[in-house]
Amino acid sequence: MLFTSVDDVATRLADTGYLASTAVATTVFLADRLGKPLLVEGPAGVGKTELAKAVAEVADARLVRLQCYEGVDESRALYEWNHAKQLLRITAGRDESWDETRTDIFSEEFLLPRPLLTAIRGSEPKVLLIDETDKADVEVEGLLLEVLSDFQVTVPELGTITATRRPFTVLTSNASRELSEALRRRCLFLHIGFPDEELERRIVRLKVPGLDEALARSVVRVVGALRAMDLRKVPSVAETIDWARTLLALGADSLDEDIVRDTLGVVLKHQDDVLKAAAKLDLDAV
Amino acid sequence: MTARATGVPERLTALVQALRSHGIRIGTGETVDAGQAIEALGLADRERVREGLAAALLHSEGQRPVFDPVFDLYFPRGIGAPGALDGSDSGSDSSPGSGREFDRDDLRERLAAALAANDQALLAQLAAEAVDGMGGYGTQPGSGGSGGSDGWSSHQTLSRLRPETLLARILAGIREGTAEGEFTDRLTADEIRRRIEGFRGLVGAEARRRVAERRGADEIARRAIAPTADRVDFLIAGRAQLDELRRTVQPLARKLATRLAARRRRAARGHIDLRRTLRGSLSTGGIPMRPVLRRRRPARPELVLLCDVSGSVAGFANFTMLLVQALHDQFSKVRVFAFVNRVDEVTDLIARGTADPEGLGSRIISGAAVTGYHGSSDYGTSLGEFAERYADAVTPRSTVFVLGDARTNMSDPNVPALRTLASRARKVYWLNPERRAQWQTGDSAAGTYAELVEMYECRNAQQLSALIARLLPV
């Protein structure tokens, strides 16, 4: 058990600079208590990956990260044999019998553990982060099913390796592909959306310490208005922080039309969005 | 609280049942998880219980709009009139159902202050008071206590309270306070509007809670909770729901595209090429050691969409057109035709329409010649014109989707035209947004057309995506 209560989660995460909403704190606590993996979905830039990092820091655990991408496979995710070393071993022991060599070259020494196996072996606390699970092919999900339900991995030559200490597991997804029902069933589900005004203001104040309180409030309000606008890419928390940093660097002490118009590109990533927002916010011609 | 749902396990299973009846698939394992979650969290903090159950039971964010109101019913904030909720004395002097002694102006005053301050706890309490004071209706007005009325109506509460008329007053109050003309002032009006919208939601939840006490949570959970966006009927969807549907187009299209690609991959392997396998076996003395698979030419299929865009079914047609457009890279050619009683090609309009899906319907009506002398749909004439003018669009490689309710307004259904179309295309499917039971009633020619081509009931986005995934050519 990493945490004693929901409040404990919230305060300790806050100590590392991660301000958790009720939903986040509760779900992290449950994932720890029930020993289930946590599937985190939500728009980009709301702190899905950050959450895993913060939990690792709080728990003083090693963060093992599997970055998924199209074409990631068993040998990248689980383990592979160190062929070069095996060849060396075979050449070195010329005069021994084949049986001796065979048992030797398929031993721990020649195994290259990849993230999933690393997370399962050993007894020190670990946080396993499977990042952007939706980017991986469907076959990898099948692999994850075995690993996540029993926290065990089967290496044919060595047998089944079962975790003595379950890693705290976080899977993230941007929902660019629908994950299978079976995988979802193994996990607790957490959707991190945009934080409410009050929480976002605290996040901004925490991440951009030099920013004036009133300006932080204005920034969050404008971002809130932008999010209500039905844009192609609505600004995320990461963009709010970027914007706050920009304003700080420019030495602005309050928002006015000019400064918003000049810096809107920091918050919005598409030209159509910039135009639309400028029109809706009554900025003069851009 | 009703007698049925007393213990936590009973309430939990009742909640799960209600969620299942709304199409959320929950296995026993998840229910057990949810029970463990409650055990770990305790019942002291209601929001934590809510988040904990959501984490254990749900599998996607889209299910949240169903989950939240159902949760409110089975784990209510309190029992009876608002006085019981927080011990405040304001609720005790009002008598439910009558609204006579209830001080409406005072409530509006306090509501304005709460909206200006965005105090969520106070807003929830005011919603409870408002429903208690103005939402009750029934046969025993003013008999006092919680047994005074037959029901509680959020509609009645809101139409008496009219929170939206507070906007100007709140704005004036806020401006008085600051009076500097800051940049963010221009956002205030929209923010207040959103808060008022949120308050209306609170009133709805409160009314449901009160009704559930009377009639039992199970019945309310079944009837009074709006379905998730993908299960909303196309024909009765309101504007807001259609907007919501449009937002689901991109994710849905991506999902379908992966499914199509997987199906294409599967279809591409298999099929042994016997001739080449035998030839290869010559070197092994006629024993076919290595099977040779027939290589497939990747021929992307063509798609033709023929959509009724008349008022009654426009929402359905728009949504489907956007969906197919989002899928266009899966096909070598997508052509979209729209009709009411005349046919015109709208492929270009749709291609440009992905940036601004809202105005799509009106742009089709104004930009394309889809109506003749009158504005009601005429399937017979349209099919005939399509077969005549756009004969080149349909080839043996193309799959045709006809979208519409097949209501011909008593004109000739022109069956031969559809027969020509069916004989020329590789496959013709008809998606009908009407309930199957209503086909061939009144002026519907659905039954007649269904004898010629495969017709499917397609009433909501869920059905549509299932059909598209199944019917689209590989």
PDB file of N, CA, C and O in Angstrom, chain B residues 102-116 122-123 126-127 129-130 134 157-170 196 199-200:
ATOM      1  N   PHE B 102     -44.316  30.644  -0.016  1.00  0.00           N
ATOM      2  CA  PHE B 102     -42.939  30.601  -0.491  1.00  0.00           C
ATOM      3  C   PHE B 102     -42.532  31.964  -1.055  1.00  0.00           C
ATOM      4  O   PHE B 102     -43.241  32.547  -1.867  1.00  0.00           O
ATOM      5  N   ASP B 103     -41.393  32.459  -0.623  1.00  0.00           N
ATOM      6  CA  ASP B 103     -40.990  33.796  -1.046  1.00  0.00           C
ATOM      7  C   ASP B 103     -40.094  33.695  -2.287  1.00  0.00           C
ATOM      8  O   ASP B 103     -38.901  33.470  -2.195  1.00  0.00           O
ATOM      9  N   ARG B 104     -40.733  33.861  -3.416  1.00  0.00           N
ATOM     10  CA  ARG B 104     -40.011  33.679  -4.666  1.00  0.00           C
ATOM     11  C   ARG B 104     -38.951  34.765  -4.863  1.00  0.00           C
ATOM     12  O   ARG B 104     -37.834  34.501  -5.297  1.00  0.00           O
ATOM     13  N   ASP B 105     -39.297  35.990  -4.550  1.00  0.00           N
ATOM     14  CA  ASP B 105     -38.358  37.087  -4.773  1.00  0.00           C
ATOM     15  C   ASP B 105     -37.113  36.945  -3.909  1.00  0.00           C
ATOM     16  O   ASP B 105     -36.004  37.205  -4.354  1.00  0.00           O
ATOM     17  N   ASP B 106     -37.336  36.493  -2.686  1.00  0.00           N
ATOM     18  CA  ASP B 106     -36.202  36.297  -1.797  1.00  0.00           C
ATOM     19  C   ASP B 106     -35.255  35.249  -2.379  1.00  0.00           C
ATOM     20  O   ASP B 106     -34.033  35.416  -2.395  1.00  0.00           O
ATOM     21  N   LEU B 107     -35.857  34.166  -2.905  1.00  0.00           N
ATOM     22  CA  LEU B 107     -35.027  33.108  -3.468  1.00  0.00           C
ATOM     23  C   LEU B 107     -34.256  33.627  -4.677  1.00  0.00           C
ATOM     24  O   LEU B 107     -33.066  33.335  -4.836  1.00  0.00           O
ATOM     25  N   ARG B 108     -34.933  34.388  -5.517  1.00  0.00           N
ATOM     26  CA  ARG B 108     -34.245  34.950  -6.695  1.00  0.00           C
ATOM     27  C   ARG B 108     -33.077  35.830  -6.268  1.00  0.00           C
ATOM     28  O   ARG B 108     -32.014  35.817  -6.895  1.00  0.00           O
ATOM     29  N   GLU B 109     -33.304  36.589  -5.209  1.00  0.00           N
ATOM     30  CA  GLU B 109     -32.251  37.460  -4.682  1.00  0.00           C
ATOM     31  C   GLU B 109     -31.022  36.649  -4.286  1.00  0.00           C
ATOM     32  O   GLU B 109     -29.887  36.927  -4.698  1.00  0.00           O
ATOM     33  N   ARG B 110     -31.290  35.586  -3.517  1.00  0.00           N
ATOM     34  CA  ARG B 110     -30.173  34.782  -3.029  1.00  0.00           C
ATOM     35  C   ARG B 110     -29.515  34.007  -4.176  1.00  0.00           C
ATOM     36  O   ARG B 110     -28.312  33.805  -4.191  1.00  0.00           O
ATOM     37  N   LEU B 111     -30.353  33.611  -5.143  1.00  0.00           N
ATOM     38  CA  LEU B 111     -29.812  32.897  -6.290  1.00  0.00           C
ATOM     39  C   LEU B 111     -28.866  33.796  -7.085  1.00  0.00           C
ATOM     40  O   LEU B 111     -27.786  33.373  -7.511  1.00  0.00           O
ATOM     41  N   ALA B 112     -29.270  35.045  -7.262  1.00  0.00           N
ATOM     42  CA  ALA B 112     -28.418  35.987  -7.999  1.00  0.00           C
ATOM     43  C   ALA B 112     -27.070  36.117  -7.326  1.00  0.00           C
ATOM     44  O   ALA B 112     -26.016  36.084  -7.983  1.00  0.00           O
ATOM     45  N   ALA B 113     -27.080  36.225  -6.004  1.00  0.00           N
ATOM     46  CA  ALA B 113     -25.815  36.360  -5.270  1.00  0.00           C
ATOM     47  C   ALA B 113     -24.962  35.115  -5.432  1.00  0.00           C
ATOM     48  O   ALA B 113     -23.752  35.189  -5.655  1.00  0.00           O
ATOM     49  N   ALA B 114     -25.614  33.950  -5.349  1.00  0.00           N
ATOM     50  CA  ALA B 114     -24.872  32.693  -5.445  1.00  0.00           C
ATOM     51  C   ALA B 114     -24.281  32.520  -6.842  1.00  0.00           C
ATOM     52  O   ALA B 114     -23.153  32.044  -7.005  1.00  0.00           O
ATOM     53  N   LEU B 115     -25.048  32.926  -7.855  1.00  0.00           N
ATOM     54  CA  LEU B 115     -24.541  32.812  -9.228  1.00  0.00           C
ATOM     55  C   LEU B 115     -23.368  33.753  -9.433  1.00  0.00           C
ATOM     56  O   LEU B 115     -22.382  33.408 -10.093  1.00  0.00           O
ATOM     57  N   ALA B 116     -23.468  34.933  -8.885  1.00  0.00           N
ATOM     58  CA  ALA B 116     -22.372  35.893  -9.037  1.00  0.00           C
ATOM     59  C   ALA B 116     -21.114  35.368  -8.372  1.00  0.00           C
ATOM     60  O   ALA B 116     -20.010  35.508  -8.900  1.00  0.00           O
ATOM     61  N   LEU B 122     -23.914  26.384  -2.321  1.00  0.00           N
ATOM     62  CA  LEU B 122     -25.099  27.208  -2.109  1.00  0.00           C
ATOM     63  C   LEU B 122     -26.084  27.024  -3.268  1.00  0.00           C
ATOM     64  O   LEU B 122     -27.300  26.955  -3.051  1.00  0.00           O
ATOM     65  N   LEU B 123     -25.564  26.925  -4.480  1.00  0.00           N
ATOM     66  CA  LEU B 123     -26.449  26.732  -5.643  1.00  0.00           C
ATOM     67  C   LEU B 123     -27.235  25.436  -5.513  1.00  0.00           C
ATOM     68  O   LEU B 123     -28.433  25.399  -5.789  1.00  0.00           O
ATOM     69  N   LEU B 126     -29.948  25.990  -3.047  1.00  0.00           N
ATOM     70  CA  LEU B 126     -31.024  26.830  -3.585  1.00  0.00           C
ATOM     71  C   LEU B 126     -31.883  26.035  -4.575  1.00  0.00           C
ATOM     72  O   LEU B 126     -33.103  26.206  -4.619  1.00  0.00           O
ATOM     73  N   ALA B 127     -31.235  25.163  -5.340  1.00  0.00           N
ATOM     74  CA  ALA B 127     -32.010  24.324  -6.269  1.00  0.00           C
ATOM     75  C   ALA B 127     -32.992  23.473  -5.490  1.00  0.00           C
ATOM     76  O   ALA B 127     -34.161  23.335  -5.860  1.00  0.00           O
ATOM     77  N   GLU B 129     -34.259  24.119  -2.523  1.00  0.00           N
ATOM     78  CA  GLU B 129     -35.325  24.976  -2.001  1.00  0.00           C
ATOM     79  C   GLU B 129     -36.325  25.336  -3.092  1.00  0.00           C
ATOM     80  O   GLU B 129     -37.533  25.358  -2.860  1.00  0.00           O
ATOM     81  N   ALA B 130     -35.811  25.620  -4.261  1.00  0.00           N
ATOM     82  CA  ALA B 130     -36.696  26.035  -5.354  1.00  0.00           C
ATOM     83  C   ALA B 130     -37.648  24.910  -5.727  1.00  0.00           C
ATOM     84  O   ALA B 130     -38.851  25.125  -5.898  1.00  0.00           O
ATOM     85  N   MET B 134     -41.534  25.452  -5.347  1.00  0.00           N
ATOM     86  CA  MET B 134     -42.298  25.758  -6.555  1.00  0.00           C
ATOM     87  C   MET B 134     -42.511  24.573  -7.483  1.00  0.00           C
ATOM     88  O   MET B 134     -43.240  24.680  -8.453  1.00  0.00           O
ATOM     89  N   THR B 157     -40.723  24.369 -11.850  1.00  0.00           N
ATOM     90  CA  THR B 157     -39.853  25.178 -11.006  1.00  0.00           C
ATOM     91  C   THR B 157     -39.155  26.252 -11.821  1.00  0.00           C
ATOM     92  O   THR B 157     -39.158  27.432 -11.464  1.00  0.00           O
ATOM     93  N   LEU B 158     -38.567  25.815 -12.936  1.00  0.00           N
ATOM     94  CA  LEU B 158     -37.772  26.755 -13.725  1.00  0.00           C
ATOM     95  C   LEU B 158     -38.647  27.813 -14.377  1.00  0.00           C
ATOM     96  O   LEU B 158     -38.253  28.962 -14.501  1.00  0.00           O
ATOM     97  N   SER B 159     -39.856  27.426 -14.791  1.00  0.00           N
ATOM     98  CA  SER B 159     -40.689  28.424 -15.462  1.00  0.00           C
ATOM     99  C   SER B 159     -41.223  29.437 -14.444  1.00  0.00           C
ATOM    100  O   SER B 159     -41.546  30.569 -14.806  1.00  0.00           O
ATOM    101  N   ARG B 160     -41.297  29.047 -13.166  1.00  0.00           N
ATOM    102  CA  ARG B 160     -41.696  30.029 -12.163  1.00  0.00           C
ATOM    103  C   ARG B 160     -40.508  30.855 -11.687  1.00  0.00           C
ATOM    104  O   ARG B 160     -40.630  32.046 -11.432  1.00  0.00           O
ATOM    105  N   LEU B 161     -39.367  30.189 -11.587  1.00  0.00           N
ATOM    106  CA  LEU B 161     -38.188  30.897 -11.052  1.00  0.00           C
ATOM    107  C   LEU B 161     -37.527  31.762 -12.123  1.00  0.00           C
ATOM    108  O   LEU B 161     -37.038  32.841 -11.838  1.00  0.00           O
ATOM    109  N   ARG B 162     -37.522  31.303 -13.330  1.00  0.00           N
ATOM    110  CA  ARG B 162     -36.915  31.964 -14.474  1.00  0.00           C
ATOM    111  C   ARG B 162     -35.527  32.512 -14.162  1.00  0.00           C
ATOM    112  O   ARG B 162     -35.298  33.728 -14.127  1.00  0.00           O
ATOM    113  N   PRO B 163     -34.561  31.607 -13.903  1.00  0.00           N
ATOM    114  CA  PRO B 163     -33.222  32.070 -13.532  1.00  0.00           C
ATOM    115  C   PRO B 163     -32.535  32.872 -14.639  1.00  0.00           C
ATOM    116  O   PRO B 163     -31.716  33.745 -14.345  1.00  0.00           O
ATOM    117  N   GLU B 164     -32.917  32.622 -15.909  1.00  0.00           N
ATOM    118  CA  GLU B 164     -32.209  33.322 -16.990  1.00  0.00           C
ATOM    119  C   GLU B 164     -32.469  34.821 -16.980  1.00  0.00           C
ATOM    120  O   GLU B 164     -31.670  35.609 -17.487  1.00  0.00           O
ATOM    121  N   THR B 165     -33.583  35.236 -16.362  1.00  0.00           N
ATOM    122  CA  THR B 165     -33.862  36.675 -16.320  1.00  0.00           C
ATOM    123  C   THR B 165     -33.005  37.395 -15.291  1.00  0.00           C
ATOM    124  O   THR B 165     -33.055  38.617 -15.186  1.00  0.00           O
ATOM    125  N   LEU B 166     -32.231  36.628 -14.543  1.00  0.00           N
ATOM    126  CA  LEU B 166     -31.375  37.260 -13.539  1.00  0.00           C
ATOM    127  C   LEU B 166     -30.095  37.818 -14.144  1.00  0.00           C
ATOM    128  O   LEU B 166     -29.389  38.595 -13.511  1.00  0.00           O
ATOM    129  N   LEU B 167     -29.811  37.411 -15.365  1.00  0.00           N
ATOM    130  CA  LEU B 167     -28.518  37.730 -15.985  1.00  0.00           C
ATOM    131  C   LEU B 167     -28.165  39.207 -15.879  1.00  0.00           C
ATOM    132  O   LEU B 167     -27.097  39.565 -15.379  1.00  0.00           O
ATOM    133  N   ALA B 168     -29.089  40.060 -16.334  1.00  0.00           N
ATOM    134  CA  ALA B 168     -28.795  41.484 -16.378  1.00  0.00           C
ATOM    135  C   ALA B 168     -28.477  42.007 -14.977  1.00  0.00           C
ATOM    136  O   ALA B 168     -27.524  42.774 -14.785  1.00  0.00           O
ATOM    137  N   ARG B 169     -29.269  41.534 -14.012  1.00  0.00           N
ATOM    138  CA  ARG B 169     -29.064  42.040 -12.659  1.00  0.00           C
ATOM    139  C   ARG B 169     -27.706  41.613 -12.106  1.00  0.00           C
ATOM    140  O   ARG B 169     -26.988  42.408 -11.505  1.00  0.00           O
ATOM    141  N   ILE B 170     -27.354  40.354 -12.351  1.00  0.00           N
ATOM    142  CA  ILE B 170     -26.060  39.870 -11.855  1.00  0.00           C
ATOM    143  C   ILE B 170     -24.925  40.658 -12.484  1.00  0.00           C
ATOM    144  O   ILE B 170     -23.987  41.096 -11.813  1.00  0.00           O
ATOM    145  N   ILE B 196     -25.885  29.597 -15.062  1.00  0.00           N
ATOM    146  CA  ILE B 196     -27.339  29.435 -15.007  1.00  0.00           C
ATOM    147  C   ILE B 196     -27.725  28.091 -15.602  1.00  0.00           C
ATOM    148  O   ILE B 196     -28.571  27.370 -15.059  1.00  0.00           O
ATOM    149  N   PHE B 199     -27.164  25.565 -13.114  1.00  0.00           N
ATOM    150  CA  PHE B 199     -28.201  25.599 -12.084  1.00  0.00           C
ATOM    151  C   PHE B 199     -29.452  24.864 -12.558  1.00  0.00           C
ATOM    152  O   PHE B 199     -30.090  24.146 -11.796  1.00  0.00           O
ATOM    153  N   ARG B 200     -29.782  25.047 -13.830  1.00  0.00           N
ATOM    154  CA  ARG B 200     -30.958  24.338 -14.356  1.00  0.00           C
ATOM    155  C   ARG B 200     -30.765  22.827 -14.224  1.00  0.00           C
ATOM    156  O   ARG B 200     -31.697  22.100 -13.886  1.00  0.00           O
TER     157      ARG B 200
END
